[in-house]
Short mmCIF file of C-alpha atoms in Angstrom, two decimals:
data_model
loop_
_atom_site.label_atom_id
_atom_site.label_comp_id
_atom_site.label_asym_id
_atom_site.label_seq_id
_atom_site.Cartn_x
_atom_site.Cartn_y
_atom_site.Cartn_z
CA GLY A 2 -16.87 23.90 23.58
CA ALA A 3 -15.39 26.07 26.36
CA VAL A 4 -17.65 29.06 25.83
CA VAL A 5 -17.88 31.83 28.39
CA SER A 6 -20.53 34.52 28.18
CA GLN A 7 -20.71 37.89 29.85
CA HIS A 8 -23.67 40.15 30.39
CA PRO A 9 -24.14 42.97 29.76
CA SER A 10 -21.70 43.73 26.98
CA ARG A 11 -21.96 47.44 27.61
CA VAL A 12 -23.40 49.49 30.44
CA ILE A 13 -23.65 53.18 31.15
CA CYS A 14 -24.57 54.28 34.64
CA LYS A 15 -24.66 57.36 36.81
CA SER A 16 -22.05 58.01 39.44
CA GLY A 17 -23.04 56.51 42.78
CA THR A 18 -25.04 53.60 41.42
CA SER A 19 -24.09 49.93 41.51
CA VAL A 20 -23.60 47.75 38.47
CA LYS A 21 -23.66 43.95 38.29
CA ILE A 22 -21.80 42.01 35.60
CA GLU A 23 -22.48 38.31 35.06
CA CYS A 24 -20.03 35.71 33.83
CA ARG A 25 -21.27 32.27 32.79
CA SER A 26 -19.52 29.13 31.61
CA LEU A 27 -21.92 27.68 29.07
CA ASP A 28 -20.66 24.18 28.43
CA PHE A 29 -18.46 23.28 31.35
CA GLN A 30 -18.41 23.63 35.10
CA ALA A 31 -15.98 26.19 36.38
CA THR A 32 -14.98 25.93 40.00
CA THR A 33 -12.69 28.89 39.46
CA MET A 34 -13.36 32.09 37.59
CA PHE A 35 -11.24 35.19 37.26
CA TRP A 36 -12.07 38.87 36.90
CA TYR A 37 -9.81 41.24 35.00
CA ARG A 38 -9.77 44.90 34.24
CA GLN A 39 -8.26 46.31 31.08
CA PHE A 40 -7.51 49.93 30.32
CA PRO A 41 -7.15 51.06 26.70
CA LYS A 42 -4.06 49.70 24.98
CA GLN A 43 -2.91 47.96 28.14
CA SER A 44 -2.67 44.41 29.35
CA LEU A 45 -5.18 42.61 31.51
CA MET A 46 -4.94 43.27 35.21
CA LEU A 47 -6.21 40.50 37.46
CA MET A 48 -8.61 41.84 40.04
CA ALA A 49 -9.72 38.71 41.85
CA THR A 50 -10.10 34.97 41.73
CA SER A 51 -13.59 33.66 42.30
CA ASN A 52 -14.02 30.20 43.79
CA GLU A 53 -17.38 28.46 43.84
CA GLY A 54 -18.81 28.29 47.31
CA SER A 55 -16.11 30.34 49.00
CA LYS A 56 -14.90 33.90 49.30
CA ALA A 57 -13.06 35.48 46.42
CA THR A 58 -9.35 36.15 46.61
CA TYR A 59 -8.52 39.73 45.73
CA GLU A 60 -5.27 41.02 44.28
CA GLN A 61 -3.31 43.59 46.17
CA GLY A 62 -4.75 47.06 45.78
CA VAL A 63 -8.22 45.91 44.74
CA GLU A 64 -10.94 47.01 47.16
CA LYS A 65 -13.08 44.01 48.01
CA ASP A 66 -15.90 46.21 49.32
CA LYS A 67 -15.89 48.13 46.08
CA PHE A 68 -15.83 45.13 43.77
CA LEU A 69 -18.10 42.46 45.20
CA ILE A 70 -17.74 38.99 43.74
CA ASN A 71 -20.18 36.14 44.17
CA HIS A 72 -19.61 32.68 42.72
CA ALA A 73 -22.85 31.01 43.71
CA SER A 74 -22.85 28.13 41.26
CA LEU A 75 -20.44 26.15 39.10
CA THR A 76 -21.44 28.14 36.03
CA LEU A 77 -22.01 31.67 37.30
CA SER A 78 -19.88 34.36 38.87
CA THR A 79 -20.96 37.96 39.33
CA LEU A 80 -18.97 41.15 39.79
CA THR A 81 -20.78 44.09 41.36
CA VAL A 82 -19.17 47.49 41.15
CA THR A 83 -20.63 49.33 44.12
CA SER A 84 -21.10 53.11 44.23
CA ALA A 85 -19.45 53.43 40.85
CA HIS A 86 -17.43 56.53 40.00
CA PRO A 87 -16.03 57.74 36.68
CA GLU A 88 -12.61 56.27 37.49
CA ASP A 89 -14.24 52.84 37.55
CA SER A 90 -14.98 53.19 33.84
CA SER A 91 -13.08 50.41 32.13
CA PHE A 92 -13.33 47.14 30.24
CA TYR A 93 -14.03 44.21 32.56
CA ILE A 94 -13.29 40.68 31.40
CA CYS A 95 -14.00 37.40 33.10
CA SER A 96 -12.48 34.01 32.46
CA ALA A 97 -13.28 30.51 33.58
CA ARG A 98 -10.83 27.74 34.17
CA ASP A 99 -11.67 24.40 32.66
CA PRO A 100 -10.20 21.86 35.07
CA GLY A 101 -10.48 19.03 32.59
CA GLY A 102 -7.13 18.26 31.05
CA ILE A 103 -4.91 21.30 30.75
CA TRP A 104 -5.98 24.12 33.00
CA THR A 105 -6.66 26.69 30.34
CA GLN A 106 -8.61 29.85 30.94
CA TYR A 107 -11.38 30.72 28.51
CA PHE A 108 -12.46 34.32 28.35
CA GLY A 109 -15.78 36.08 28.12
CA PRO A 110 -16.32 38.82 25.53
CA GLY A 111 -15.94 41.57 28.13
CA THR A 112 -18.14 44.33 29.51
CA ARG A 113 -17.51 47.97 28.81
CA LEU A 114 -18.53 50.10 31.79
CA LEU A 115 -18.94 53.85 31.48
CA VAL A 116 -19.75 55.79 34.63
CA LEU A 117 -21.02 59.31 34.05
CA ALA B 5 7.33 36.29 41.58
CA GLN B 6 6.83 35.43 37.96
CA THR B 7 7.15 38.05 35.24
CA VAL B 8 6.42 37.97 31.52
CA THR B 9 8.15 40.34 29.11
CA GLN B 10 7.16 41.16 25.56
CA SER B 11 9.75 43.51 24.17
CA GLN B 12 7.99 44.33 20.89
CA PRO B 13 5.11 46.79 21.46
CA GLU B 14 4.18 46.81 17.78
CA MET B 15 4.99 44.76 14.72
CA SER B 16 3.94 44.75 11.10
CA VAL B 17 3.97 41.99 8.49
CA GLN B 18 2.85 41.65 4.91
CA GLU B 19 0.03 39.30 4.13
CA ALA B 20 1.25 35.73 3.43
CA GLU B 21 4.60 36.41 5.13
CA THR B 22 5.89 34.92 8.37
CA VAL B 23 6.32 36.85 11.61
CA THR B 24 7.73 35.93 15.01
CA LEU B 25 6.62 37.52 18.26
CA SER B 26 8.98 37.36 21.22
CA CYS B 27 8.25 36.53 24.83
CA THR B 28 10.53 35.88 27.77
CA TYR B 29 9.57 35.01 31.31
CA ASP B 30 11.14 34.67 34.68
CA THR B 31 10.23 31.97 37.16
CA SER B 32 11.77 29.60 39.65
CA GLU B 33 9.03 27.06 39.03
CA ASN B 34 9.70 23.86 37.10
CA ASN B 35 6.13 22.96 36.21
CA TYR B 36 4.08 25.56 34.42
CA TYR B 37 2.08 26.39 31.32
CA LEU B 38 2.68 29.05 28.72
CA PHE B 39 0.04 30.55 26.48
CA TRP B 40 -0.41 32.94 23.62
CA TYR B 41 -3.72 34.77 23.53
CA LYS B 42 -4.98 36.96 20.72
CA GLN B 43 -7.19 40.01 21.28
CA PRO B 44 -8.64 41.37 18.00
CA PRO B 45 -10.42 44.73 17.80
CA SER B 46 -13.56 43.07 19.18
CA ARG B 47 -11.52 42.65 22.42
CA GLN B 48 -12.53 39.00 22.79
CA MET B 49 -9.54 37.11 24.17
CA ILE B 50 -8.90 34.02 22.07
CA LEU B 51 -6.52 31.21 22.96
CA VAL B 52 -4.01 30.77 20.16
CA ILE B 53 -1.70 28.10 21.50
CA ARG B 54 -0.47 26.59 24.77
CA GLN B 55 2.62 24.75 25.88
CA GLU B 56 3.27 22.57 28.90
CA ALA B 57 6.72 23.19 30.29
CA TYR B 58 7.44 19.49 30.77
CA LYS B 59 7.02 18.84 27.06
CA GLN B 60 10.11 19.37 24.97
CA GLN B 61 8.20 19.28 21.71
CA ASN B 62 7.07 22.69 20.50
CA ALA B 63 3.31 23.12 20.22
CA THR B 64 1.74 23.82 16.83
CA GLU B 65 -1.77 24.81 15.82
CA ASN B 66 -2.19 25.12 12.07
CA ARG B 67 -0.31 28.30 11.04
CA PHE B 68 0.78 29.03 14.61
CA SER B 69 3.79 27.44 16.26
CA VAL B 70 6.01 28.22 19.20
CA ASN B 71 9.70 28.02 19.88
CA PHE B 72 9.92 27.03 23.53
CA GLN B 73 13.38 27.29 25.04
CA LYS B 74 13.00 26.32 28.69
CA ALA B 75 16.58 26.96 29.75
CA ALA B 76 16.52 30.39 28.16
CA LYS B 77 12.97 31.04 29.45
CA SER B 78 11.88 32.05 26.01
CA PHE B 79 8.54 31.36 24.33
CA SER B 80 8.18 32.95 20.89
CA LEU B 81 5.19 32.67 18.58
CA LYS B 82 5.59 32.17 14.84
CA ILE B 83 2.70 32.97 12.54
CA SER B 84 3.08 31.56 9.06
CA ASP B 85 1.19 32.72 5.98
CA SER B 86 -0.12 35.77 7.82
CA GLN B 87 -3.70 36.72 7.11
CA LEU B 88 -5.53 40.01 7.55
CA GLY B 89 -7.58 38.40 10.30
CA ASP B 90 -4.42 37.88 12.33
CA THR B 91 -4.33 41.61 13.02
CA ALA B 92 -4.68 41.82 16.79
CA MET B 93 -2.96 42.36 20.09
CA TYR B 94 -1.07 39.24 21.13
CA PHE B 95 -0.45 38.48 24.78
CA CYS B 96 2.00 35.95 26.14
CA ALA B 97 0.96 34.47 29.48
CA PHE B 98 2.38 32.24 32.22
CA MET B 99 0.54 30.01 34.66
CA LYS B 100 2.04 28.00 37.47
CA HIS B 101 1.00 24.37 37.53
CA GLY B 102 -0.61 22.69 40.45
CA GLY B 103 -2.50 23.81 43.53
CA GLY B 104 -5.85 25.41 42.92
CA GLY B 105 -7.77 28.63 42.80
CA ALA B 106 -5.58 31.65 43.04
CA THR B 107 -2.41 29.72 42.31
CA ASN B 108 -3.61 29.10 38.79
CA LYS B 109 -3.82 32.72 37.80
CA LEU B 110 -2.46 33.90 34.48
CA ILE B 111 0.36 36.40 34.40
CA PHE B 112 0.27 38.41 31.19
CA GLY B 113 2.90 40.26 29.28
CA THR B 114 2.24 43.78 28.05
CA GLY B 115 1.27 42.62 24.59
CA THR B 116 2.44 43.05 21.00
CA LEU B 117 0.17 44.81 18.53
CA LEU B 118 0.47 42.99 15.21
CA ALA B 119 -0.71 44.62 12.01
CA VAL B 120 -0.99 42.48 8.89
CA GLN B 121 -0.69 44.65 5.81
CA PRO B 122 -2.42 43.74 2.52
#
C-alpha cells in the first residue's frame, strides 16, 4: 500500500515551453500533496503544499505563476512549469500524505526535467 | 522555526557491520513526528522508520532502529548487519503534529551519504 506514482519520469523540453508533471496516489486518497525540488547532492526543498479543492500554499521565494499547481481530485495533483528556462532544470518530487493513522508522507519516484 | 541538522555528510561501513547516523533538531513543539528516509541511487525516497514524539519507546524496523532522546532533541538511526543495498543518502526529517495542510510539511536535514563497502 501507500504507492505514489509520478509521470513522466523524465522530460526534455525547449526553453519557453510549459511542462506538466502528474502525481497520483494509487491506493489511498490524499487530501494533501507536496511538491519538492532537489538539486544534485542536496536535500529536498519544499516548493508548495497542494490541498484538494483549494489553492496551493507556496513556500517563500517560489513563484506561484511560474509553478502552477492543481489538485483537482483526491488522487491527483499536477505541477506545471510555465515558460520553462534552463535554470528550471531539476529533479521534481511529489509526496502524498496518508491521513489514516500516522501522517506519513509517501513519495513518488520523481521527474527529471531538462530544459534546453 | 524548526531545523534539522545532520552533521555527517558522508559515512562508510563494512558489510555486516553496524553504523549509526546522527540527527539533531530544534523545535519548541511538544507533539511531532520524526522520520528517516532513504534515497538510493534511483532517487526514490523510501520511508525507513518513524517515531512519534509522545512515545518513549524507540522505534525499530527489522535491522533499523532509532535512539530518540527527546530532551536532547536527538534522533539517531542505527543500521545493524549493513547490506550493500543500504548504500544510499539518508535524510532525517521533522513534522509538526496537528493542524492540516501546510502545517504538516516535512523539514529535512541535509542528508548523510552512506556507503556500504563489501
